[in-house]
Amino acid sequence: MERVFLCFSMVLITLLAPAQLADKASHITMAELIKKEYNAQNYKAIYKVLDSDFQSKMNEKEVGDFFKFNVFDHYGTILSIDYTELKDGFHVFLVKCKNGLLDLYLACNVDEKITGMQWLPHKNDQVVPIQKNEKYVSDNPKITDWDLKLDSIVKDYMTNAQNCGITIAIYQNKKVMYYNYGETKRGTNQLPNNKTIYEIGSISKTFTGILLARAVTDKKVKLNDPVKKYLGEDYKNLAYKDKDIELVHLANHTARVDRVPFNLAMQPNYSDQNPYKNYSKQMVYAYMKQMQPDAFPGTKNEYSNLGMALLGIIEEKVYNKTYEELITEYICKPLDMPDTKITLNDDELKRFATGYAQDGTETPHWDLGDLAGCGGIRSTAEDMLKYARANLEETNPVLKLSHVSTYKDDKNNVALAWQLATTKKGNELIWHNGRTAGFTSFCGIIQSKDLCVVVLSNSGNPVDQIAIGIMKLLQ
């Protein structure tokens, strides 16, 4: 009889090894798959190779949360994974991560499904302790009571030496405030400012949602149009029991499309340092021909980068323009956002902050190419505050339509990409955050308080708590 238990934070789950243990070569193949999907933070793909008994003990979210919060946030990416021995019915691997070493005990059956995993710190190796940096620079004058309160919110983030710099933009009751901390590039003492360019990551999805609202307003599409209408008859598989995947399902993450595509690493010159650079539209189409929804579209919310990227590609087809041309014509130019774009010129590159991973190491900028609609936009705090204010005021009916809820359950409330929530003080919040390897971002809007908060960072550690802390005070 099998047994299962959870204990020390690095232990995911342990089951008795199967009687028919797969051979060493199969375990090595599985370990490499774990490495690839873990580094891509595609934990769903790892869950899919767990055997049914394993899945009955832990659901997909629990497994994903384990890898995200217990492993990735502490140890960072996996640099190498090397076989060491067979011990107690498990094949053991030494896992070298950016922040330390782990031992992976892995058991797979002859069907190449994982029946047991155990992650442990290697011998006396420990997670690299967070180094403190008490001497960070800032333009916060720390004079008023408000200055001091904001500084107290930012302090923990900036004293963590793994983080580099942040720019905060606030609008409330016709007053605009900017605060800058840290550096645009480590060691330069160059303080960021409201024109420093950052990767905004998944906040780009809200641009894609607004473009969908624009296409609806222009009567080029309907929210309930089947996706296959824009891809062709070869995509009849994009349905579950005759219920089609619709455009709105891509916009609210209920299309049942994988978070990241299974063929991501098959792109030419794949690099986990820049994982989307060469993933083409053709590869998106190839993936969509093979996928099959596992539930009725529109009934279960599961965040999908790929689904939003596909929506951006469809918008390009509808308007016969590139995604960058679309955001420029319909969003950036009307809102006077000259520094919000995908492709930067030489002068703009000089203002582009250097990105740093969660462990503080410098990381390349991300290029999303054909998948720009899910996270490829770069912008400044000044531009993003204009964007937030336009969404706050809703004078444009397209923006207002993009804020209308299209899916709601006990945990999620989603409009056209925008996330909707109610704060603890009872105010409605329109928000989205973003993250690439070396940047994080947050944009929050509370219309009842005439409030917008934008936080941009050139560090891979989330800034959500900073933005939430600021909004909490200003409510």
C-alpha positions as a printed Julia matrix, in Angstrom:
475×3 Matrix{Float64}:
   0.0    0.0     0.0
   1.33   3.44   -0.91
   1.88   6.22    1.56
   2.15   9.96    1.05
   3.32  12.74    3.32
   4.32  16.38    3.3
   6.96  17.72    5.64
  10.08  19.89    5.32
   9.48  22.68    2.8
  11.75  21.16    0.19
   9.84  17.86    0.15
   7.12  17.87   -2.45
   5.75  14.39   -2.05
   7.12  10.9    -1.47
   5.47   7.68   -2.53
   6.86   4.18   -2.29
   8.84   3.46   -5.43
   6.93   1.3    -7.94
   7.68  -2.38   -8.3
   8.42  -1.78  -11.99
  10.81   1.14  -11.78
  11.81   2.61  -15.13
  15.46   2.35  -16.14
  18.17   4.9   -15.48
  17.96   6.38  -18.99
  14.24   7.07  -18.58
  14.86   8.84  -15.27
  17.57  10.99  -16.84
  15.17  11.95  -19.64
  12.49  12.82  -17.08
  14.95  14.85  -15.0
  15.88  16.91  -18.07
  12.19  17.49  -18.79
  11.7   18.7   -15.2
  14.65  21.08  -15.61
  13.31  22.53  -18.86
   9.73  23.04  -17.66
  10.8   24.26  -14.21
  13.06  26.93  -15.73
  10.2   28.0   -17.99
   7.96  28.04  -14.88
   5.62  25.76  -16.79
   4.64  23.69  -13.76
   1.52  22.42  -15.5
   3.76  20.41  -17.82
   5.41  18.76  -14.81
   2.01  18.0   -13.31
   0.99  16.27  -16.53
   3.78  13.68  -16.19
   2.79  12.71  -12.64
   0.98   9.39  -12.42
  -2.7    9.3   -11.51
  -2.08   8.29   -7.87
   0.33  11.2    -7.45
  -2.21  13.6    -8.98
  -4.92  12.31   -6.65
  -2.8   13.4    -3.66
  -1.9   16.89   -4.92
  -3.76  18.99   -7.45
  -2.15  21.07  -10.17
  -2.21  24.31   -8.18
  -0.6   22.7    -5.14
   2.2   21.29   -7.25
   2.68  24.61   -9.03
   2.72  26.51   -5.73
   5.33  24.12   -4.36
   7.73  24.71   -7.23
   7.06  28.46   -7.33
   7.21  29.34   -3.65
   9.31  26.55   -2.12
  11.9   26.0    -4.81
  12.07  28.7    -7.49
  11.7   31.7    -5.17
  14.55  30.4    -2.99
  16.89  28.53   -5.31
  16.26  30.22   -8.66
  16.73  28.52  -12.02
  18.3   25.09  -12.46
  21.74  25.3   -14.05
  22.39  21.56  -14.28
  20.88  18.28  -13.14
  23.27  15.31  -12.91
  22.65  11.66  -12.08
  24.42  10.36   -8.97
  23.06   7.01   -7.75
  20.18   4.58   -7.19
  19.16   4.7    -3.54
  16.21   3.17   -1.68
  14.27   2.68   -4.88
  14.84   6.22   -6.15
  17.18   7.57   -8.79
  19.06  10.46   -7.21
  20.19  13.62   -9.02
  22.39  16.51   -7.94
  20.59  19.7    -8.93
  22.74  22.81   -9.24
  20.67  25.99   -8.97
  21.71  29.63   -9.06
  21.29  29.91   -5.28
  22.41  26.51   -4.05
  22.41  22.75   -4.48
  19.54  20.28   -4.12
  19.2   16.52   -4.19
  16.29  15.24   -6.27
  15.01  11.75   -5.45
  12.96  10.64   -8.45
  10.85   7.54   -9.12
   9.19   6.85  -12.48
   7.26   3.81  -13.64
   7.7    1.96  -16.94
   5.04   4.23  -18.47
   7.41   7.15  -17.82
   5.11   8.73  -15.26
   6.48  10.18  -12.04
   5.33   8.24   -8.97
   7.47  10.01   -6.39
   9.69  13.06   -5.9
  11.66  14.41   -3.0
  13.63  17.65   -3.07
  16.2   18.14   -0.31
  19.06  20.58    0.33
  22.28  18.88   -0.73
  24.17  17.72    2.37
  25.12  20.9     4.24
  24.39  23.19    1.36
  21.91  25.95    2.23
  19.99  28.57    0.32
  22.15  31.61   -0.23
  21.06  34.07    2.49
  19.54  37.33    1.39
  22.19  40.03    1.57
  21.16  43.38    2.97
  21.89  46.72    1.32
  21.15  49.6     3.64
  22.78  52.21    1.38
  20.47  52.51   -1.59
  19.89  55.84   -3.32
  16.51  57.53   -3.75
  14.95  60.86   -4.71
  12.39  60.51   -1.92
  13.01  63.67    0.18
  11.64  61.93    3.31
  10.28  65.22    4.57
   6.5   64.85    4.77
   4.6   62.23    6.68
   3.55  60.74    3.34
   7.17  60.55    2.11
   8.12  58.62    5.23
   5.17  56.26    5.0
   5.94  55.43    1.38
   9.6   54.91    2.2
   8.65  52.43    4.93
   6.69  50.43    2.34
   9.64  50.34   -0.07
  12.41  49.74    2.47
  12.25  45.94    2.72
  12.37  45.62   -1.05
  15.31  47.96   -1.49
  17.38  46.66    1.41
  17.3   43.25   -0.26
  20.55  43.39   -2.25
  19.1   41.05   -4.86
  16.86  43.9    -6.03
  18.15  46.81   -8.07
  15.77  49.7    -8.77
  12.14  50.79   -8.86
  10.07  53.71  -10.11
   6.72  54.49   -8.49
   4.07  56.68  -10.16
   0.96  57.8    -8.28
  -2.06  59.83   -9.34
  -4.85  60.89   -7.0
  -7.22  63.83   -7.1
  -5.3   65.62   -9.9
  -1.97  65.23   -8.1
   0.92  63.3    -9.68
   3.86  61.92   -7.69
   6.98  60.03   -8.76
   9.47  58.28   -6.5
  12.63  56.52   -7.66
  14.9   54.11   -5.83
  18.1   52.21   -6.59
  19.87  52.0    -9.93
  19.12  51.45  -13.61
  22.24  49.27  -13.74
  24.01  47.9   -10.71
  27.19  49.78   -9.77
  26.48  52.9   -11.83
  24.7   55.0    -9.17
  22.32  55.99  -11.97
  18.97  56.6   -10.31
  15.95  55.66  -12.48
  13.39  58.32  -13.34
   9.95  58.65  -14.89
  11.45  58.2   -18.37
  13.49  55.08  -17.59
  12.29  52.23  -19.8
  11.26  48.94  -18.19
   9.77  45.69  -19.45
   6.15  45.69  -18.25
   5.61  41.96  -18.86
   2.03  40.76  -18.56
   0.55  44.23  -18.17
   0.89  44.0   -21.97
  -2.11  41.67  -21.84
  -4.34  44.61  -20.91
  -3.29  46.33  -24.16
  -4.35  43.15  -25.98
  -7.67  43.22  -24.14
  -8.22  46.85  -25.12
  -7.45  46.01  -28.75
 -10.12  43.31  -28.59
 -12.59  45.86  -27.2
 -11.6   48.17  -30.05
 -12.24  45.42  -32.64
 -15.66  44.79  -31.09
 -16.48  48.5   -31.17
 -15.31  48.67  -34.79
 -17.62  45.71  -35.53
 -14.73  43.69  -36.88
 -15.27  40.87  -34.37
 -17.7   39.72  -31.71
 -16.57  38.57  -28.29
 -18.31  35.25  -28.82
 -16.79  34.56  -32.22
 -15.16  31.1   -32.33
 -11.37  31.27  -32.5
 -11.41  28.87  -35.45
 -13.24  31.53  -37.48
  -9.95  33.41  -37.63
  -7.66  30.4   -37.97
  -9.47  28.29  -40.56
 -11.26  24.97  -40.92
  -8.15  23.03  -39.91
  -8.83  24.0   -36.29
 -12.07  22.16  -35.6
 -10.33  20.65  -32.56
 -10.69  23.99  -30.71
 -13.87  22.92  -29.01
 -14.96  20.71  -26.14
 -18.07  18.61  -26.85
 -19.13  21.05  -29.57
 -18.53  24.11  -27.35
 -16.12  26.34  -29.27
 -13.25  28.3   -27.8
 -14.28  31.93  -28.31
 -12.28  35.16  -28.46
 -13.55  36.16  -25.03
 -12.18  32.92  -23.57
  -8.68  33.9   -24.7
  -9.13  37.3   -23.07
 -10.3   35.96  -19.68
  -8.07  32.86  -19.5
 -10.87  30.29  -19.74
  -9.92  28.81  -23.14
  -8.08  25.86  -21.52
  -4.95  26.71  -23.5
  -1.69  25.77  -21.76
   0.09  28.57  -19.92
   3.12  28.03  -22.16
   3.25  25.76  -25.23
   4.68  22.24  -24.98
   6.85  22.91  -28.04
   8.48  26.05  -26.62
  11.94  24.47  -26.47
  11.62  23.28  -30.08
  12.09  26.8   -31.43
  15.37  27.56  -33.26
  18.22  28.53  -30.91
  16.07  28.11  -27.79
  17.46  29.71  -24.64
  15.85  29.67  -21.22
  17.38  33.13  -20.74
  15.17  34.48  -23.55
  12.57  31.73  -23.96
  10.11  33.31  -26.42
  12.46  35.07  -28.83
  12.19  32.66  -31.77
   8.77  31.13  -31.08
   6.97  31.95  -34.31
   3.34  32.28  -35.35
   3.79  29.06  -37.29
   4.72  27.28  -34.05
   1.63  28.78  -32.38
  -0.53  27.45  -35.2
   1.14  24.03  -34.98
   0.45  23.91  -31.25
  -3.18  24.96  -31.69
  -3.77  22.18  -34.23
  -2.68  19.6   -31.66
  -4.28  20.93  -28.48
  -7.59  19.69  -27.14
  -9.53  21.53  -24.4
 -10.0   19.44  -21.26
 -13.16  21.26  -20.12
 -15.91  23.46  -21.48
 -14.38  26.8   -22.55
 -15.57  29.62  -20.34
 -16.02  27.46  -17.22
 -12.55  27.27  -15.62
 -10.01  30.04  -15.24
  -6.39  29.1   -15.87
  -3.9   31.83  -16.69
  -2.4   31.41  -20.16
   0.38  33.4   -21.79
  -0.11  31.45  -24.98
  -3.84  32.15  -25.14
  -3.28  35.89  -24.87
  -0.48  35.74  -27.45
  -2.87  33.98  -29.83
  -5.43  36.73  -29.28
  -2.81  39.31  -30.27
  -2.04  37.33  -33.43
  -5.75  37.21  -34.31
  -5.99  40.98  -33.81
  -3.13  41.37  -36.28
  -5.06  39.28  -38.82
  -8.28  41.24  -38.27
  -6.64  44.63  -38.82
  -3.87  43.47  -41.19
  -1.32  45.3   -39.08
   1.46  44.23  -36.72
   0.76  44.15  -32.99
   3.15  47.06  -32.46
   1.37  49.09  -35.15
  -1.95  48.36  -33.42
  -0.89  49.48  -29.94
   0.8   52.55  -31.41
  -2.21  53.65  -33.5
  -5.04  52.83  -31.11
  -3.49  53.27  -27.67
  -0.1   54.95  -27.47
  -0.54  57.86  -29.88
  -4.05  58.82  -28.66
  -2.83  58.75  -25.04
   0.49  60.52  -25.81
   2.64  57.57  -24.75
   5.74  58.0   -27.0
   7.95  55.66  -24.97
   5.62  52.67  -24.97
   6.63  50.23  -27.68
   8.18  46.87  -28.45
  11.09  47.89  -30.68
  13.43  50.48  -29.19
  15.72  52.82  -31.13
  19.29  53.62  -30.1
  18.32  56.58  -27.92
  15.62  54.56  -26.17
  18.01  51.68  -25.56
  20.18  54.09  -23.56
  17.21  54.59  -21.2
  16.4   50.87  -21.01
  17.16  49.58  -17.51
  19.27  46.46  -17.05
  17.24  43.53  -15.72
  18.14  41.34  -12.75
  16.78  37.9   -11.91
  15.32  36.98   -8.53
  18.73  36.02   -7.23
  20.21  39.36   -8.25
  22.19  38.19  -11.28
  22.02  40.22  -14.48
  19.7   38.7   -17.06
  19.12  39.45  -20.76
  16.15  41.5   -21.88
  13.29  39.39  -23.18
  12.2   39.53  -26.82
   8.75  38.05  -27.35
   8.6   38.43  -31.12
   5.35  36.99  -32.46
   4.06  36.51  -28.89
   4.26  40.21  -27.99
   0.58  40.33  -27.09
   1.16  38.41  -23.89
   4.12  40.37  -22.51
   6.38  42.11  -25.01
   5.77  45.81  -24.31
   8.38  48.16  -22.83
   7.35  51.45  -21.21
   8.12  54.18  -18.69
   6.43  55.22  -15.46
   5.32  58.47  -17.1
   3.64  56.68  -19.99
   2.11  54.0   -17.78
   0.6   56.62  -15.49
  -1.05  58.22  -18.54
  -2.34  54.77  -19.46
  -3.65  54.15  -15.95
  -5.35  57.55  -15.82
  -7.1   56.95  -19.15
  -8.43  53.66  -17.79
  -9.42  55.43  -14.58
 -11.44  58.1   -16.37
 -13.05  55.76  -18.95
 -13.94  58.65  -21.3
 -13.2   56.3   -24.19
 -15.97  53.65  -24.49
 -13.37  51.12  -25.69
 -11.56  51.35  -22.37
 -14.83  51.08  -20.48
 -15.74  47.93  -22.4
 -12.36  46.39  -21.55
 -13.23  46.68  -17.83
 -16.55  44.79  -18.01
 -16.39  41.45  -16.22
 -16.55  38.45  -18.57
 -15.85  35.66  -16.07
 -16.26  35.33  -12.32
 -15.89  32.51   -9.81
 -14.99  32.28   -6.13
 -11.38  33.33   -6.73
 -11.29  35.18  -10.04
 -13.04  38.09  -11.69
 -11.71  38.9   -15.14
 -12.67  41.49  -17.73
 -10.82  41.66  -21.08
  -7.44  40.73  -19.59
  -7.86  43.19  -16.71
  -8.22  41.54  -13.3
 -11.03  42.82  -11.06
 -11.13  42.67   -7.27
 -12.61  44.3    -4.18
 -10.15  45.74   -1.67
 -10.46  45.12    2.06
 -11.93  48.59    2.33
 -14.68  47.71   -0.12
 -13.39  49.57   -3.17
 -13.38  48.08   -6.65
  -9.87  47.56   -8.01
  -8.91  47.17  -11.68
  -5.4   45.77  -11.91
  -2.75  43.69  -13.6
   0.82  42.85  -12.79
   3.71  41.68  -14.94
   6.93  39.76  -14.78
   9.76  38.79  -17.09
  13.08  37.28  -16.03
  14.54  40.61  -14.94
  11.57  42.95  -14.46
   8.33  43.13  -12.46
   5.46  45.59  -12.63
   2.05  46.48  -11.23
  -0.73  48.78  -12.4
  -3.73  49.37  -10.13
  -6.78  51.64  -10.55
  -9.45  52.48   -7.96
 -12.05  54.66   -9.65
 -14.02  55.46   -6.5
 -10.88  57.01   -4.97
  -9.65  58.67   -8.19
  -6.46  56.68   -7.67
  -3.84  55.07   -9.91
  -0.62  53.39   -8.78
   2.1   52.12  -11.11
   5.25  50.38   -9.85
   8.02  49.3   -12.24
  11.15  47.39  -11.21
  14.24  46.06  -12.96
  14.3   43.09  -10.59
  12.63  39.69  -10.9
  11.12  39.88   -7.41
   7.46  41.0    -7.42
   6.46  44.55   -6.5
   2.81  43.72   -5.78
   3.14  44.32   -2.05
   4.6   47.78   -2.63
   1.69  48.78   -4.87
  -0.88  47.23   -2.55
   0.67  48.96    0.46
   0.5   52.34   -1.28
  -3.12  51.84   -2.35
  -4.04  50.74    1.15
  -2.74  54.01    2.58
  -4.35  56.15   -0.12
  -7.82  54.63    0.25
